Coordinates of C-alpha atoms in Angstrom, one line a residue:
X847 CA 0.0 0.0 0.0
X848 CA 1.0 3.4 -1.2
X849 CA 1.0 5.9 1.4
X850 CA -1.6 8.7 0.6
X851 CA 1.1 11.3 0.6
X852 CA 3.5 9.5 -1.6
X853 CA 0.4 8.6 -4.4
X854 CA 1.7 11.2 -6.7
X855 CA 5.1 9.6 -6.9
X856 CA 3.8 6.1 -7.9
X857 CA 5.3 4.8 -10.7
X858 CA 3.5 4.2 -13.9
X859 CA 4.1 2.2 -16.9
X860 CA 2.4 2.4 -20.2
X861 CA 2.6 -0.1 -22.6
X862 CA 2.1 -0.4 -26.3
X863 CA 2.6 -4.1 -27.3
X864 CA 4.2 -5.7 -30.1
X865 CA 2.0 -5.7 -33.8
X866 CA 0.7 -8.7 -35.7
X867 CA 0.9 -7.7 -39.4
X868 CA 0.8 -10.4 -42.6
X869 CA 4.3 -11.0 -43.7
X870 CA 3.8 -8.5 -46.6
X871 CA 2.5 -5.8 -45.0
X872 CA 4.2 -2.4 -44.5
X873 CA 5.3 -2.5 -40.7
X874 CA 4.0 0.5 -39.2
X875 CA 5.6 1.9 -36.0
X876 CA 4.4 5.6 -34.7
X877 CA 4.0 7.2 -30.9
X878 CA 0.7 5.9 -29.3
X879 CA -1.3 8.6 -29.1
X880 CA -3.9 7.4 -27.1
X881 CA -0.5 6.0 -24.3
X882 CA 1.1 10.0 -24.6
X883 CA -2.8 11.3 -24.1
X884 CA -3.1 9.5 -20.8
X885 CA 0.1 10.1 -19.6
X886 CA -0.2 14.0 -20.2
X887 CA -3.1 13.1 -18.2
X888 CA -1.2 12.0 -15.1
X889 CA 1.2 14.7 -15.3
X890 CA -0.9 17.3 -15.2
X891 CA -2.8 15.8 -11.7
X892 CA 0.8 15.6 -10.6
X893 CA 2.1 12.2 -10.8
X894 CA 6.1 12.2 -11.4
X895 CA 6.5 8.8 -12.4
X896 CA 5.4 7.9 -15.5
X897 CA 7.1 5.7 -18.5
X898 CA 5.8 4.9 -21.8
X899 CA 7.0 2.1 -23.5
X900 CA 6.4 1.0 -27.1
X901 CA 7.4 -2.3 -27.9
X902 CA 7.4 -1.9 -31.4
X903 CA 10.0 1.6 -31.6
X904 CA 12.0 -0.2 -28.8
X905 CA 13.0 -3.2 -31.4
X906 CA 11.7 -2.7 -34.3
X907 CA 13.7 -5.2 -36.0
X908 CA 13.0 -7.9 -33.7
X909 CA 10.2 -9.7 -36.5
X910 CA 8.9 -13.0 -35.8
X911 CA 7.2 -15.6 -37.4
X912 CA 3.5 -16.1 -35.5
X913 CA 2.4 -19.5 -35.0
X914 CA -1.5 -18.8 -34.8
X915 CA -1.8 -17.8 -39.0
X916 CA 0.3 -18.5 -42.1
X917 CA 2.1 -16.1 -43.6
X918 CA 1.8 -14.3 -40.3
X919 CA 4.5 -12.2 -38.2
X920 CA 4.7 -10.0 -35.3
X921 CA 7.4 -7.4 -34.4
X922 CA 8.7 -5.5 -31.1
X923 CA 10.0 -5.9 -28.1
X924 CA 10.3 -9.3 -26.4
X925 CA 8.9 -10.3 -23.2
X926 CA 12.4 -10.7 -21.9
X927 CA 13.1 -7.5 -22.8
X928 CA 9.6 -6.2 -21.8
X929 CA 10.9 -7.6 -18.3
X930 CA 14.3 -6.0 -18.3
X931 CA 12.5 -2.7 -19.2
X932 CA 10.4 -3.3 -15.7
X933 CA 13.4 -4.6 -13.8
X934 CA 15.1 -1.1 -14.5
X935 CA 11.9 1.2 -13.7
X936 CA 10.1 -1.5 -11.2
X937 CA 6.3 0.0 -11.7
X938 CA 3.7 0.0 -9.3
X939 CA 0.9 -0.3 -12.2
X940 CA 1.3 -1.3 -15.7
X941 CA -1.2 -0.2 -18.6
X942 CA -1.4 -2.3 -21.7
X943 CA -3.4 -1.1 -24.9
X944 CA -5.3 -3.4 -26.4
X945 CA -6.2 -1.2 -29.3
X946 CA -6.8 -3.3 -32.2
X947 CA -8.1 -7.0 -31.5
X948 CA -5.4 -8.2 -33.6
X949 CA -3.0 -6.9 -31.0
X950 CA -4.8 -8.4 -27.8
X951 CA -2.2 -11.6 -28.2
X952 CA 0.6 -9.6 -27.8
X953 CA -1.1 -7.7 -24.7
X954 CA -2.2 -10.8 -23.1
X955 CA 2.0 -11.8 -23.6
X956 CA 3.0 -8.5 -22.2
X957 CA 0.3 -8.9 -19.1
X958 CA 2.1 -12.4 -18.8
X959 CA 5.9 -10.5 -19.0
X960 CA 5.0 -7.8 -16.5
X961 CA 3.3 -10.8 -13.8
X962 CA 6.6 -12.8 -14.3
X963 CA 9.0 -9.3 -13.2
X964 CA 7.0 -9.1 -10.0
X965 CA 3.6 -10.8 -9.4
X966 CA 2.5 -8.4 -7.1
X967 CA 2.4 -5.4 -9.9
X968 CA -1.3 -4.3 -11.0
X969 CA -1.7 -4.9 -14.9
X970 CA -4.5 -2.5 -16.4
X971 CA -5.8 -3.0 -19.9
X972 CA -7.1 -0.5 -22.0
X973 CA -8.2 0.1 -26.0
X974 CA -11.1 -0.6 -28.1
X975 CA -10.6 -4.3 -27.5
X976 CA -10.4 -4.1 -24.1
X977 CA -13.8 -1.6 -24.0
X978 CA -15.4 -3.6 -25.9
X979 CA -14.9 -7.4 -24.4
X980 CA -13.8 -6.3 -20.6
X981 CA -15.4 -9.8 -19.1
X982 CA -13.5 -11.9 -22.6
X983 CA -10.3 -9.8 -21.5
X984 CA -10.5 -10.9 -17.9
X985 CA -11.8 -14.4 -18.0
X986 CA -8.9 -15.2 -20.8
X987 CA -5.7 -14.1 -19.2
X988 CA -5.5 -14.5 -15.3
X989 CA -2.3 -12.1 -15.2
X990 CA -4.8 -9.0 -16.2
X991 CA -6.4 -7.4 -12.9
X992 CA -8.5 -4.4 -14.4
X993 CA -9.8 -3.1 -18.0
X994 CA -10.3 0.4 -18.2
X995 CA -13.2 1.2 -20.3
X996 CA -13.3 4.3 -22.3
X997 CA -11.2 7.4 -22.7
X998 CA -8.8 7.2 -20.6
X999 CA -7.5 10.9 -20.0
X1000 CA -8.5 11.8 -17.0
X1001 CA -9.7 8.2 -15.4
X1002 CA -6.3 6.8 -15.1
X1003 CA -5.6 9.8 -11.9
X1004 CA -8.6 8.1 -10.7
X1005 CA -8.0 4.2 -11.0
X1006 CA -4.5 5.1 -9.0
X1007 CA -5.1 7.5 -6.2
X1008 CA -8.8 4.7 -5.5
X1009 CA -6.1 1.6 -5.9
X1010 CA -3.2 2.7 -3.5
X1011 CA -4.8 4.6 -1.1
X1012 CA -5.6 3.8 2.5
X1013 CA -9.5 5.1 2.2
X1014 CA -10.2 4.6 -1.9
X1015 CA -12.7 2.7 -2.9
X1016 CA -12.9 0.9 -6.7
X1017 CA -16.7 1.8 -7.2
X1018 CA -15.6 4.9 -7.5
X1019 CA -13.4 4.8 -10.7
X1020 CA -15.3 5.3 -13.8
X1021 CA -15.0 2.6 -16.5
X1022 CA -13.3 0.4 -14.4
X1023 CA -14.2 -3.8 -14.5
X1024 CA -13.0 -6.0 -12.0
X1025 CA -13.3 -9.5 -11.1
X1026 CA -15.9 -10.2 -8.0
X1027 CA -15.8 -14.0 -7.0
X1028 CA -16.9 -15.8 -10.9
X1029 CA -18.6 -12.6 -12.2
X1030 CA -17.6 -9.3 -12.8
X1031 CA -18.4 -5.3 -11.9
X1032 CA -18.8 -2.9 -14.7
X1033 CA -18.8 0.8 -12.8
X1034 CA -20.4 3.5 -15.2
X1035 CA -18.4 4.8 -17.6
X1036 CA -17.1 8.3 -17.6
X1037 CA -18.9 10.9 -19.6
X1038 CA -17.3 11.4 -23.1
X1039 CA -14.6 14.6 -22.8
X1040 CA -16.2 17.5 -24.4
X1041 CA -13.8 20.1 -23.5
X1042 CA -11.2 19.0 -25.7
X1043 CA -8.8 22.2 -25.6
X1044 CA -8.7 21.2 -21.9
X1045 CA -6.4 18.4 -22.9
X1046 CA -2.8 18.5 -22.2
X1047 CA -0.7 18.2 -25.4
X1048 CA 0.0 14.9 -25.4
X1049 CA 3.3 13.9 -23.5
X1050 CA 5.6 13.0 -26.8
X1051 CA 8.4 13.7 -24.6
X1052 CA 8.1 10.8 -23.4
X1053 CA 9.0 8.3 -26.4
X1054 CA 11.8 8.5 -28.7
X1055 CA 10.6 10.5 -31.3
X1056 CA 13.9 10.6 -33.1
X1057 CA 13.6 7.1 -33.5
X1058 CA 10.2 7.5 -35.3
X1059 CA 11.8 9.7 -37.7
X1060 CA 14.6 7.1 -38.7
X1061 CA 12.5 4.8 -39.5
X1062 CA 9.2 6.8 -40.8
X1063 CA 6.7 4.2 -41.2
X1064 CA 3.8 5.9 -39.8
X1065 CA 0.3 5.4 -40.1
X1066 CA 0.8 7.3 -44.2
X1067 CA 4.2 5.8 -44.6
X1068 CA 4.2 7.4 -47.6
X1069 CA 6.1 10.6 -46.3
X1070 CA 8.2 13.0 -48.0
X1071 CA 10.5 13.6 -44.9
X1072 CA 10.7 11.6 -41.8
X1073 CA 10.1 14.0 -39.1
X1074 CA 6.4 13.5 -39.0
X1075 CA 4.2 14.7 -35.9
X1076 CA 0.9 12.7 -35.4
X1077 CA -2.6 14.5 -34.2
X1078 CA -6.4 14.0 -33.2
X1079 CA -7.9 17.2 -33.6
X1080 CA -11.4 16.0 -32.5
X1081 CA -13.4 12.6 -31.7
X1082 CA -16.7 11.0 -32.4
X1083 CA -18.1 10.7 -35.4
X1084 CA -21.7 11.2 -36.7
X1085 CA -21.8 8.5 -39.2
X1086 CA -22.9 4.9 -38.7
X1087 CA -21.0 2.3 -40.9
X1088 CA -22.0 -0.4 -39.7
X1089 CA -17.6 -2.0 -40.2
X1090 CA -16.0 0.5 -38.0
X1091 CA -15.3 0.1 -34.1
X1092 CA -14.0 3.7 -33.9
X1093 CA -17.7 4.7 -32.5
X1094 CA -17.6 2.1 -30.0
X1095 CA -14.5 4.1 -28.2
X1096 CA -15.1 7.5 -29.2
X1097 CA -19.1 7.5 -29.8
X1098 CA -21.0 9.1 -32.2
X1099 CA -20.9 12.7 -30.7
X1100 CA -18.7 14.7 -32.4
X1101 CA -16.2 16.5 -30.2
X1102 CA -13.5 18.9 -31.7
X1103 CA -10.8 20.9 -30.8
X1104 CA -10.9 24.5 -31.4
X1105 CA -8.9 25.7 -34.4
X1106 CA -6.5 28.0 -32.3
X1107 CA -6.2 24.7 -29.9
X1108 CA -4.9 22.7 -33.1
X1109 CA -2.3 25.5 -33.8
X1110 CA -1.0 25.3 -30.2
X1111 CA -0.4 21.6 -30.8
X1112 CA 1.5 22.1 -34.0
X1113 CA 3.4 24.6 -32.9
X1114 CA 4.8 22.5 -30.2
X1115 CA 5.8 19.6 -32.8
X1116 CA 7.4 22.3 -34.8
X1117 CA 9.5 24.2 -32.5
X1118 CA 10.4 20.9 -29.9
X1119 CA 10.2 18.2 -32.8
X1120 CA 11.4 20.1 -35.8
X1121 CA 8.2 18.5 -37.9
X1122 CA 8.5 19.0 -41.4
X1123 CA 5.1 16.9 -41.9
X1124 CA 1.7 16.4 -40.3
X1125 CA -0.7 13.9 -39.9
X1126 CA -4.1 14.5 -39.0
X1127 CA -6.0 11.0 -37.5
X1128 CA -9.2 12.2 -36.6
X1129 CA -12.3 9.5 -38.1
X1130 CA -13.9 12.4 -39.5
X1131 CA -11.8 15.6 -40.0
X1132 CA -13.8 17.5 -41.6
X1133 CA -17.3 17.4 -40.4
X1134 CA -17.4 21.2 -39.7
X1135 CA -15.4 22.9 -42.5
X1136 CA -15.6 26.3 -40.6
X1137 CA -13.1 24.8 -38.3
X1138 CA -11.5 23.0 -41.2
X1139 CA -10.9 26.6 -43.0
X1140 CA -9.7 28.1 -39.5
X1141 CA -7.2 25.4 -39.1
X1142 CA -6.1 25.9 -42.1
X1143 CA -5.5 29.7 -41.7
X1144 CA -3.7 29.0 -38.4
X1145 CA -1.1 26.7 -39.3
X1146 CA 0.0 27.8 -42.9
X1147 CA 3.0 29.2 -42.0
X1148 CA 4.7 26.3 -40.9
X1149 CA 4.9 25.3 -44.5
X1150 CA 4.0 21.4 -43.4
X1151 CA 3.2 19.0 -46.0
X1152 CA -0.5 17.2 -44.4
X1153 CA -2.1 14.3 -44.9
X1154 CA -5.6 12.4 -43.2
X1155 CA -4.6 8.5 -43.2
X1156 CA -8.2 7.8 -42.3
X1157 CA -9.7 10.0 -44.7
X1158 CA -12.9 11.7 -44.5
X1159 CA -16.4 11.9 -46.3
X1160 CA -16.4 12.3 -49.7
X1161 CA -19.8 14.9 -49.8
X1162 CA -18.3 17.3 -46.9
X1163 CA -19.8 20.2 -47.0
X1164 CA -22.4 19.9 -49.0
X1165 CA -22.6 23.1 -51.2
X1166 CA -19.6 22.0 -53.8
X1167 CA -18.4 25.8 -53.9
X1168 CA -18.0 25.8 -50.5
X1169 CA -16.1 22.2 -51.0
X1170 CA -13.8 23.7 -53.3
X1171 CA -13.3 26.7 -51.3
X1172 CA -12.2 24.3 -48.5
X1173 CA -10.2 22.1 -50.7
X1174 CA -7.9 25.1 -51.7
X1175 CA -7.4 26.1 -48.1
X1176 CA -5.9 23.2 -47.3
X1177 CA -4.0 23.2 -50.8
X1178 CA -2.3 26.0 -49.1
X1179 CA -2.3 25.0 -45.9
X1180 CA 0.0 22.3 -47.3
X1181 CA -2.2 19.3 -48.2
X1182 CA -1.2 17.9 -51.3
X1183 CA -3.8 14.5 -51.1
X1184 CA -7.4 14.1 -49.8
X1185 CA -8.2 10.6 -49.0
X1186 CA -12.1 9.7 -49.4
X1187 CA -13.8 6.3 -47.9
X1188 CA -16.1 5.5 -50.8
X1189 CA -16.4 1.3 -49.6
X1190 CA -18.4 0.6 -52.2
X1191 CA -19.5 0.6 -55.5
X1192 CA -22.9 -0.2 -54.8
X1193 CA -25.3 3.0 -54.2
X1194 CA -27.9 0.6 -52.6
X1195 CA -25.6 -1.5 -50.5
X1196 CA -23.9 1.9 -49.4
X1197 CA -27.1 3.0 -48.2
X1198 CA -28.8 0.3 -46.9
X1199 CA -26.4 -2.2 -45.4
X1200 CA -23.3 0.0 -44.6
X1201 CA -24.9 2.7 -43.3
X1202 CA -22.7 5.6 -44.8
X1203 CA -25.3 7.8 -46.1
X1204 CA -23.2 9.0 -49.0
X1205 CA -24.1 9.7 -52.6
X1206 CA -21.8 8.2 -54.9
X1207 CA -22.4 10.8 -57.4
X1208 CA -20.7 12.8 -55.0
X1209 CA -17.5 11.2 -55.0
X1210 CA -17.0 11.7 -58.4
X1211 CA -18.0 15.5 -58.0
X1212 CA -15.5 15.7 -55.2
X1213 CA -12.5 13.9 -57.2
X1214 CA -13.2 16.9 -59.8
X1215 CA -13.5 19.7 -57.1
X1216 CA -9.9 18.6 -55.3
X1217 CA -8.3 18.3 -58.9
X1218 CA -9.5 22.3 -59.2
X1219 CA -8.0 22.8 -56.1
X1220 CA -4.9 21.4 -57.1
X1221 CA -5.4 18.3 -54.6
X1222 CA -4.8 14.7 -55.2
X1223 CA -7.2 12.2 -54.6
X1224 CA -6.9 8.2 -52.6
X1225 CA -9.9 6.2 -52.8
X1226 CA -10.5 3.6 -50.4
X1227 CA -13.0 0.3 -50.9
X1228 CA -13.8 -2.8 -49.6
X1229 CA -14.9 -6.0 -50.6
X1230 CA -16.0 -9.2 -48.5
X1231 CA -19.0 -8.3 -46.8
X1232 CA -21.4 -10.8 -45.4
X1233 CA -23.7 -12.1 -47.8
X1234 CA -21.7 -10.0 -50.8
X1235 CA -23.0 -10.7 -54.0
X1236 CA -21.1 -10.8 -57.2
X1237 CA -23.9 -8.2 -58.1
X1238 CA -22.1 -5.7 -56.0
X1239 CA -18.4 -6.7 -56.4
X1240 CA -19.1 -6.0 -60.3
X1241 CA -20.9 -2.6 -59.1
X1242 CA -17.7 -1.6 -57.1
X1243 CA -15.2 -2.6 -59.8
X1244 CA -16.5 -0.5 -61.9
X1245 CA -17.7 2.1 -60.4
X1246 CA -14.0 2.8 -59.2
X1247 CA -12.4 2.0 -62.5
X1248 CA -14.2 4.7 -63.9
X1249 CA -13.5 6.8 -61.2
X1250 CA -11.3 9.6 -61.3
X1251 CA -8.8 8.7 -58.1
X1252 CA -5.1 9.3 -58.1
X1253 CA -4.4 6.2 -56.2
X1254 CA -6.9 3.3 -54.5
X1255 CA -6.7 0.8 -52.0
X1256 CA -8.9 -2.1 -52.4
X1257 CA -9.0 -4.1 -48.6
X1258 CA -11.2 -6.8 -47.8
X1259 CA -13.3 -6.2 -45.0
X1260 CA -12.5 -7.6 -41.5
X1261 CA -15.2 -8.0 -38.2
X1262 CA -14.3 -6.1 -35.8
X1263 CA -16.1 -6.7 -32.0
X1264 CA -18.6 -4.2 -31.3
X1265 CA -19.6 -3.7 -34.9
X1266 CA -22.5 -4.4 -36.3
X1267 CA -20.8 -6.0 -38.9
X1268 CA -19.4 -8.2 -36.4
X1269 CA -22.8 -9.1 -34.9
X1270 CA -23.9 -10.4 -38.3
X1271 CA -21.2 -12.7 -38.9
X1272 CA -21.1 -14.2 -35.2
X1273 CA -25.1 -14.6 -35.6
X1274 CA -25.0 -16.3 -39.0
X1275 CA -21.4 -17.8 -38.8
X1276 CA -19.6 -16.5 -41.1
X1277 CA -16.2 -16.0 -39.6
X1278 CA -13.7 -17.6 -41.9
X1279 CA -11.9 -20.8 -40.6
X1280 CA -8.8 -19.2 -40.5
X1281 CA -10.0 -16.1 -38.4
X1282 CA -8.7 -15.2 -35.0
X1283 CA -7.9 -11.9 -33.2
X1284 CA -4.8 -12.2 -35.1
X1285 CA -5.8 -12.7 -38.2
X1286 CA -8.1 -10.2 -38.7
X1287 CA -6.2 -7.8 -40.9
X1288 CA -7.3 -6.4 -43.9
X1289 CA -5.1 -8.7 -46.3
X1290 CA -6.6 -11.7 -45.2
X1291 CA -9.9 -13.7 -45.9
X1292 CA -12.2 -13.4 -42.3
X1293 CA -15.5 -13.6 -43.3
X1294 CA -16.9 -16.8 -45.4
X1295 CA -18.0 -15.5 -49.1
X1296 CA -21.4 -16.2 -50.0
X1297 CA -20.8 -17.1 -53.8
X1298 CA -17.1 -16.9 -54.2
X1299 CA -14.6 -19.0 -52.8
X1300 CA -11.9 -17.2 -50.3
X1301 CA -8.9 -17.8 -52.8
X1302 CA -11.3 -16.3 -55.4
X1303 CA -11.6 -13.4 -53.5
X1304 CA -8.3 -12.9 -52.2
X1305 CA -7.0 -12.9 -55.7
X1306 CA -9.9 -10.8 -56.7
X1307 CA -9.2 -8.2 -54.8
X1308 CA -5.3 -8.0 -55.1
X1309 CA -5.3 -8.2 -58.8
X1310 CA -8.5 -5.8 -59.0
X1311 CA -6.1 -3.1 -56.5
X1312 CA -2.9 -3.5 -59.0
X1313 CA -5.4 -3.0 -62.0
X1314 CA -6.8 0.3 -60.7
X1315 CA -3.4 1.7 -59.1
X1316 CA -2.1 0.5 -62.4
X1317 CA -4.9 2.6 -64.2
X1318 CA -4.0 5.6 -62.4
X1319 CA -0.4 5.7 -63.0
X1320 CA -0.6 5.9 -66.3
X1321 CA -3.4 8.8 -66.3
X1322 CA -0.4 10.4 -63.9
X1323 CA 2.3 9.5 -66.5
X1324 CA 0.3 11.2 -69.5
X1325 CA -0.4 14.4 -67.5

């Protein structure tokens, strides 16, 4: 037991574990946002103590063939070294991020690390996984001792000065789930934070940034200089695909920083970090383009190149002048590529099964408007849906061949847990035989086809993304 005084000097440990990717994927390695957020968090209620740890920067290099999917390999940090790491800062409390369910194997193994250092140290997970399945989390790996549900900002001061000291009480600590006898407690999860330029600029200071620059693989690996800064301007997000998990975290209010509170953020990047790039990771960036244009206005000057990894809706705003008045703020704000999630080809599919509420006709408006604006354009789609008909695999082909993108990803879709999609392949069993946690990955085959066999549509889809990146070379090459 901590002694009430001495609380603020516990020592804290987040953890980001090692990735599963497919053999042939692009290796991605950037700061965890969501680990800096919270521990900016801490620091600012006063706790001294606080290490972040990202398995993946730490040992990069260290890949490894994993047993549970062929073709399959996972990279970062070993447990022994995961260990040694503890040995040297002995924590008091560990957090692990279970933020993708293709990570939670490597979580669980770092849970298992951190029990072996000293059994007697207090593993926390946290993450969309972890929100989403707390009791699956819990019941599967003994060595875990609390999921944190939710945003984790401000609850982590919580969770530690109601753990160690002499008078706290559990109950207390929003989003917490614990173990009681064979079932489990589930307190009431914080409200969602909607003062978001009350956050503390996340604590980057505390992982190695120049590291991250060496090897610039971020989320957009495709960088023109390595010295990349990372942000979330704003969470929630108003729509209601019924793939993504990103609403099961964040929810479906959207929360946004204030334009002035974005420029504070990239100014720090710029004059600690040197920056020479930007990328914004917010689900749905541009839902108010008022802020969009302000943003814009505020950080021009530091003459970044930006880009949106998850891109944003294709019909934002609206009125397609004041699109194209947008689109040419950020051309010289220093975007020089929009991406746009169009998922499918199929107007009626879009609509009625997805969820997206998006014209299609305005996707090919908006490839026209950013070419005005001197803008480049990424389309991404999907194919492998439950009950996907060749119908609307023919729909999406071409619809996107004729389609006026710059560059296209083609993935196939993958359950996540939480999702409705994911409710309508555990109800009608349709995960693929080769699906796990680990396996879930958008190169890989996880949901049964209805009328196409999975090597059918694994090939289908690889050869249909070389065809349409193939396409739009050589409309590049004759410009």
């Amino acid at each position: 037991m901590i002694l009430n005084e001495d609380i603020k000097n516990c020592r804290v440990a987040l953890i980001s574990p090692r990735a599963v990717a497919s053999k042939n994927m692009i290796r991605r390695v950037q700061p965890p946002l969501g680990l800096c957020c919270i521990a900016a968090g801490l620091r600012q209620e006063g706790f001294k103590n606080v290490l972040i740890y990202d398995t993946l920067i730490e040992d990069y290099n260290d890949v490894r063939k994993l047993d549970s999917g062929e073709d399959m390999i996972t990279y970062g940090s070993s447990n022994e070294k995961i260990e040694e790491k503890m040995r040297e800062f002995k924590p008091d409390i560990v957090g692990v991020s279970s933020l993708f369910s293709s990570q939670v194997s490597q979580a669980y193994a770092v849970a298992r690390a951190v029990k072996k250092y000293n059994k007697k140290t207090i593993v926390v997970f946290g993450g969309i996984h972890a929100s989403d399945k707390p009791e699956e989390v819990l019941n599967n790996e003994k060595n875990v001792d609390f999921v944190m549900r939710g945003e984790g900002d401000y609850t982590w001061s919580k969770l530690i000065q109601n753990l160690f000291s002499q008078d706290g009480n559990l109950n207390e600590v929003p989003g917490l789930v614990k173990r009681e006898g064979k079932s489990f407690v589930k307190n009431p999860m914080a409200p969602l934070i909607h003062d978001m330029d009350a956050l503390p600029i996340p604590a980057w200071d505390l992982v190695p940034m120049e590291k991250y620059f060496e090897i610039a693989m971020y989320h957009n690996p495709y960088v023109k200089s390595g010295r990349v800064g990372c942000i979330m301007t704003s969470r929630g997000c108003p729509d209601r695909c019924y793939f993504c998990s990103s609403t099961v975290f964040f929810g479906h209010k959207f929360r946004q920083m204030s334009p002035e509170r974005v420029g504070e953020m990239v100014d720090y990047l710029v004059e600690k970090f040197g920056i020479k790039e930007l990328q914004i990771e917010d689900d749905n960036f541009a839902v108010n383009p008022v802020r969009v244009n302000k943003i814009c206005e505020r950080i021009k000057h530091h003459k970044l190149r930006v880009t949106m990894p998850n891109a944003m809706r294709a019909d934002t705003p609206l009125n397609r002048e004041k699109r194209l008045e947008m689109y040419k703020n950020m051309r010289e704000a220093g975007w020089d590529q929009i991406g746009l999630g169009v998922e499918s080809g199929d107007q009626k599919f879009v609509n009625e099964v997805v969820g997206k509420r998006l014209n299609l006709e305005e996707v090919k408006a908006t490839c026209d408007l950013a070419h005005k604006a001197g803008l480049l354009v990424h389309t991404n789609f999907m194919m492998g849906f439950p009950f996907e008909t060749k119908k609307s695999r023919d729909l999406t082909i071409d619809f996107a061949m004729k389609l006026d993108s710059d560059s296209y990803s083609l993935s196939l879709a993958t359950p996540l847990p939480g999702t409705k999609m994911w409710d309508i392949v555990e109800k009608n069993n349709l995960f693929h035989e080769s699906y796990n946690f680990d396996t879930g990955l958008p190169t890989l085959v996880s949901i049964k086809p209805h009328d196409i066999s999975d090597v059918e549509l694994k090939n289908l889809v690889e050869n249909t993304n070389k065809k349409l990146n193939y396409k739009a070379s050589q409309k590049r090459q004759a410009v």
